[in-house]
Short mmCIF file of C-alpha atoms in Angstrom, two decimals:
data_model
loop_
_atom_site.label_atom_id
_atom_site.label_comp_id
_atom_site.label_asym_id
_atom_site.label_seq_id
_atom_site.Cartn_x
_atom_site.Cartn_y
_atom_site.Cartn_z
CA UNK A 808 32.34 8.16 -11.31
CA UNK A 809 30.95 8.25 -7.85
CA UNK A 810 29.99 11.77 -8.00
CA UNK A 811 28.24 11.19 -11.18
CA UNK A 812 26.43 8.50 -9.85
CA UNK A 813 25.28 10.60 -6.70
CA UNK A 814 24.01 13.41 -9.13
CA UNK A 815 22.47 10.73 -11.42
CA UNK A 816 20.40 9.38 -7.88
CA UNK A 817 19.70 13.00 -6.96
CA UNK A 818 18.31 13.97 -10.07
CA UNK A 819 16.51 10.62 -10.23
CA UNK A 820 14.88 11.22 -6.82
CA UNK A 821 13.80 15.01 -7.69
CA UNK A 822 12.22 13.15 -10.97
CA UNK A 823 9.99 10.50 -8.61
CA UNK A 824 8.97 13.31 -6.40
CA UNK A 825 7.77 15.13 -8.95
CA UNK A 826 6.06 12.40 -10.48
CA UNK A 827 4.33 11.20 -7.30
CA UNK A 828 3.06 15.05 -6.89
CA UNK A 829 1.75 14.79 -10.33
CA UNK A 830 0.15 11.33 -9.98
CA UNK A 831 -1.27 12.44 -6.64
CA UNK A 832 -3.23 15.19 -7.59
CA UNK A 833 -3.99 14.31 -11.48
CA UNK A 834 -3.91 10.56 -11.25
CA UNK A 835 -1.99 8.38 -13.61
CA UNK A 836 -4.45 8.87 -16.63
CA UNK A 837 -4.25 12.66 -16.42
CA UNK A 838 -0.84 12.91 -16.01
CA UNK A 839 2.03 13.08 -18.80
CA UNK A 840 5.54 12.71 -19.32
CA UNK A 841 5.38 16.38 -21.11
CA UNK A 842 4.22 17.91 -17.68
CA UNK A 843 6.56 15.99 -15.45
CA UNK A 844 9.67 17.00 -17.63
CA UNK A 845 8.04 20.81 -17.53
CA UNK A 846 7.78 20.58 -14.09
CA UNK A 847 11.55 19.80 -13.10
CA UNK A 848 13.08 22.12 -16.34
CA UNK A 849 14.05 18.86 -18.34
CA UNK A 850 13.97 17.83 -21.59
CA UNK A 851 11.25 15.01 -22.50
CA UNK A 852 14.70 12.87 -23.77
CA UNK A 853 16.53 13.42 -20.46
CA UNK A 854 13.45 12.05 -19.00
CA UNK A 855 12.58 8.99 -20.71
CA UNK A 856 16.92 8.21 -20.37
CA UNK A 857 15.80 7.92 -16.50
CA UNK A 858 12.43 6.20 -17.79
CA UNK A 859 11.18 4.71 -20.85
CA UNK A 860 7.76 4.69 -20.48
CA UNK A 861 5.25 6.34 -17.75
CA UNK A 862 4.11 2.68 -16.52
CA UNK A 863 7.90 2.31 -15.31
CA UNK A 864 7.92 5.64 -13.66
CA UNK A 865 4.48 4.62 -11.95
CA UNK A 866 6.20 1.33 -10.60
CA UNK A 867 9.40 3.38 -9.75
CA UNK A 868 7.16 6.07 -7.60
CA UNK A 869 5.34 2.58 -6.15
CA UNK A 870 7.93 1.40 -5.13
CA UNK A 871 9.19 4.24 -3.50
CA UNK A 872 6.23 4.83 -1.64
CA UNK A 873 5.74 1.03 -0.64
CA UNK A 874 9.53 1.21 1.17
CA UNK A 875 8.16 3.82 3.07
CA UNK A 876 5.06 2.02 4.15
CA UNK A 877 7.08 -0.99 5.16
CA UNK A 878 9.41 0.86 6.72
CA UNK A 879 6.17 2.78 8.79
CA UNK A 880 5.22 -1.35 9.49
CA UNK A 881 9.21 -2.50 10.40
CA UNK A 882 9.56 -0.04 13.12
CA UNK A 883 6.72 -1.26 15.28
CA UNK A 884 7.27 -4.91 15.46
CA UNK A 885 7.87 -5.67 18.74
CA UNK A 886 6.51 -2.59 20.02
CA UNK A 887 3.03 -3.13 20.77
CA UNK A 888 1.44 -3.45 24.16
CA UNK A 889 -1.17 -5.63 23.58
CA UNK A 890 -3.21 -7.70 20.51
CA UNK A 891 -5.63 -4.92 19.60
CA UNK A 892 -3.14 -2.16 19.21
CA UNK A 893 -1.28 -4.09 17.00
CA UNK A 894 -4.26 -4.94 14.35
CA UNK A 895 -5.92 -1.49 14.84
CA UNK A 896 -2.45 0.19 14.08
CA UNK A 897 -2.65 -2.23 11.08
CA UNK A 898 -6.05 -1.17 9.82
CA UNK A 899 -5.62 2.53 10.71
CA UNK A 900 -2.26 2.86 8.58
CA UNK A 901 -2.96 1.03 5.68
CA UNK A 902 -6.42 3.22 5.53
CA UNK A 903 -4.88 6.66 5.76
CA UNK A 904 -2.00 5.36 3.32
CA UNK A 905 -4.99 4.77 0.59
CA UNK A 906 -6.82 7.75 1.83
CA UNK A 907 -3.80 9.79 1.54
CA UNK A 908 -3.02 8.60 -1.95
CA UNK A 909 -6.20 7.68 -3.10
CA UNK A 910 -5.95 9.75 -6.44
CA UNK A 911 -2.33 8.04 -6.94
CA UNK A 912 -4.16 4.78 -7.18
CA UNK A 913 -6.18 5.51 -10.35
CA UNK A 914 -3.95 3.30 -12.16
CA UNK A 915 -4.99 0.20 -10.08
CA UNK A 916 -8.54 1.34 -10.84
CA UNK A 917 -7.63 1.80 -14.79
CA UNK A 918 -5.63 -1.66 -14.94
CA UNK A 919 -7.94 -3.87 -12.18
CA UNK A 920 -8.02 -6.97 -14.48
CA UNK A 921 -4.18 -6.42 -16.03
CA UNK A 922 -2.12 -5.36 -13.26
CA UNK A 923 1.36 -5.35 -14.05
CA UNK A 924 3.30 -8.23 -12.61
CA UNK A 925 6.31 -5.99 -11.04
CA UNK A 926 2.85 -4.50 -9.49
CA UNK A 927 1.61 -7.53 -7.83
CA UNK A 928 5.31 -8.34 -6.50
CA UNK A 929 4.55 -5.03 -4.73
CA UNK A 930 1.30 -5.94 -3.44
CA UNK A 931 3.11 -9.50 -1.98
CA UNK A 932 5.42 -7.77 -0.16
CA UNK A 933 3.34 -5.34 1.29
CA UNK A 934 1.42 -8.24 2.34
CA UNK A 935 4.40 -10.64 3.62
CA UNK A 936 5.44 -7.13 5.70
CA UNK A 937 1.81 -7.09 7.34
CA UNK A 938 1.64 -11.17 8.01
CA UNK A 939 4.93 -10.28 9.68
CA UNK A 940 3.76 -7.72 11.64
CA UNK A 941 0.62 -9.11 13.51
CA UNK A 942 2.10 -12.92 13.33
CA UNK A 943 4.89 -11.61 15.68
CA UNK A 944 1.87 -9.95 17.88
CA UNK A 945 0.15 -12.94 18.05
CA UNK A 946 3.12 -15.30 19.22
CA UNK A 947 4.17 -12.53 21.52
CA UNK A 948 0.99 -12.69 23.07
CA UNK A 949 0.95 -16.28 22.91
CA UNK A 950 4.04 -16.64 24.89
CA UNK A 951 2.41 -14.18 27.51
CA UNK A 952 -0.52 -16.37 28.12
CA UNK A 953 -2.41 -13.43 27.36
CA UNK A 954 -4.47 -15.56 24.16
CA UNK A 955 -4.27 -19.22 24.14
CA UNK A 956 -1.92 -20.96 22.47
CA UNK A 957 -1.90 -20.69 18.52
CA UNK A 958 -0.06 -23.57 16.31
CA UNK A 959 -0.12 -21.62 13.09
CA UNK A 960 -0.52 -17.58 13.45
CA UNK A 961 1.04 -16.96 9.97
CA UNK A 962 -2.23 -19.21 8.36
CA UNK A 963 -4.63 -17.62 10.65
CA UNK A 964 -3.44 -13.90 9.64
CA UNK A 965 -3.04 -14.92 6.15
CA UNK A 966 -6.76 -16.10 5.69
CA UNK A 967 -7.59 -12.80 8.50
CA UNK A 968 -5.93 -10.43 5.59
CA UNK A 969 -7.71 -12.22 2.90
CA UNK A 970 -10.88 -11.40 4.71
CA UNK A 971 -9.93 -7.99 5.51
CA UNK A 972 -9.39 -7.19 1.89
CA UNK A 973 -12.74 -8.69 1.03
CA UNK A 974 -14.70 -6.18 2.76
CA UNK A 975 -16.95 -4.34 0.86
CA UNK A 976 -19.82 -1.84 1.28
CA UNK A 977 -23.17 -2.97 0.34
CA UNK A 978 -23.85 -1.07 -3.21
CA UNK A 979 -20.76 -2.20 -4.51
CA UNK A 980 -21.09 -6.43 -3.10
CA UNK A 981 -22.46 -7.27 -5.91
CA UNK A 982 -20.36 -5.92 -8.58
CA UNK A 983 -16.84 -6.53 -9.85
CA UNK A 984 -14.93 -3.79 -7.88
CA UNK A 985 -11.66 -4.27 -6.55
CA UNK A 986 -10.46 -0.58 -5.54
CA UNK A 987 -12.91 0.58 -3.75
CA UNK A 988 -14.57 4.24 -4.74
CA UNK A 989 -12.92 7.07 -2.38
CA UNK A 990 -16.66 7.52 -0.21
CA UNK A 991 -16.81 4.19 0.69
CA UNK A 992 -13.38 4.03 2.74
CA UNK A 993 -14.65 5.38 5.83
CA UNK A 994 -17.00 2.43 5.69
CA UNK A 995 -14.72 -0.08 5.06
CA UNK A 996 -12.44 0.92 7.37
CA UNK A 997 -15.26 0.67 10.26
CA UNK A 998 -16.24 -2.57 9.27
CA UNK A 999 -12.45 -3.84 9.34
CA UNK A 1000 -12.13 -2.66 13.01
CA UNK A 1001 -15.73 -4.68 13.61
CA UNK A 1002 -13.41 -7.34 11.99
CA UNK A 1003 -10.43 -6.86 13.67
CA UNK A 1004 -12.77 -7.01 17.21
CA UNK A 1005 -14.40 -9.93 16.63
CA UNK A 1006 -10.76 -11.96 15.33
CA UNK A 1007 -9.12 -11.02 18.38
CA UNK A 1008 -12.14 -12.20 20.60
CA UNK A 1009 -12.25 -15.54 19.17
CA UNK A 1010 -8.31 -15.76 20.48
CA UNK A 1011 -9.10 -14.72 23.65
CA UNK A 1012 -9.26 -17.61 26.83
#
């Protein structure tokens, strides 16, 4: 049984990599089960037995993905030499993690108003993982004497990463975007680090 599982999670891995390559380049509305059974030399049944649907083989490949972005955030807690590191490490990785996969994320585009629920669990944890991530920083530094003393750093990054995610670029403030067009990341990103600059300042002594 145990070797049928392991083939079973081997073939099911080969079938989210595929997938992912497919959603990367194509995006989610260009991409279909047909191909991604073509692609890996399966039938279109064999596929939807792993599958039943391409919106669960979206969330499957999300998911993978998002452990390995959390995973990228886990390993540096505790790591960081100072404040600014920690939030421009922040900023810099979750930018070249949409950059990176900006085509994979046509199906946020697509769905922005009827995001799938297992989706937004996604986006929570993502988010809980980052909170964690520059809290720790913050009481760290704390502790140090380096900032002055901060009663509730898990409020104060929770409302900073609301902000964060607010940024926009001024020919889009005005209309109802919420995944921002692939030329305007570079911008966003820039003014997050003016962001990020001006947060840490006000912690400062």
């Amino acid at each position: 049984m145990n070797a049928v599982n392991d083939q079973q999670d081997i073939k099911r891995e080969k079938i989210l990599e595929a997938s992912y390559q497919r959603f990367l380049h194509y995006g989610y509305s260009k991409t279909t089960m047909n191909e991604i059974a073509s692609d890996l030399s399966l039938s279109k049944a064999l596929l939807y037995y792993y599958f039943p649907d391409k919106s669960q083989l979206y969330i499957a490949v999300m998911r993978k993905l998002t452990n390995d972005y959390l995973k990228s955030l886990e390993e540096k807690i505790g790591t960081f030499q100072d404040l600014k590191s920690a939030f421009v490490f922040q900023i810099n990785t979750q930018h070249d993690f949409i950059v990176n996969n900006y085509n994979f994320f046509d199906f946020f585009r697509l769905n922005e108003q009827n995001l799938p629920d297992t989706i937004w669990e996604i986006i929570s944890e993502i988010h809980q993982a980052e909170m964690k991530l520059l809290s720790n920083i913050i009481k760290t530094e704390a502790a140090k004497g380096n900032i002055r003393p901060v009663d509730n750093p898990e409020e104060i990054v929770d409302l900073l990463l609301d902000a964060l995610h607010g940024v926009r670029v001024r020919s889009v403030s005005q209309k109802k975007i919420r995944f921002p067009q692939k030329e305007h990341l570079d911008e966003i990103h820039t003014k997050k680090l003016l962001l990020i600059d001006i947060f840490i300042k006000g912690l400062m002594y």
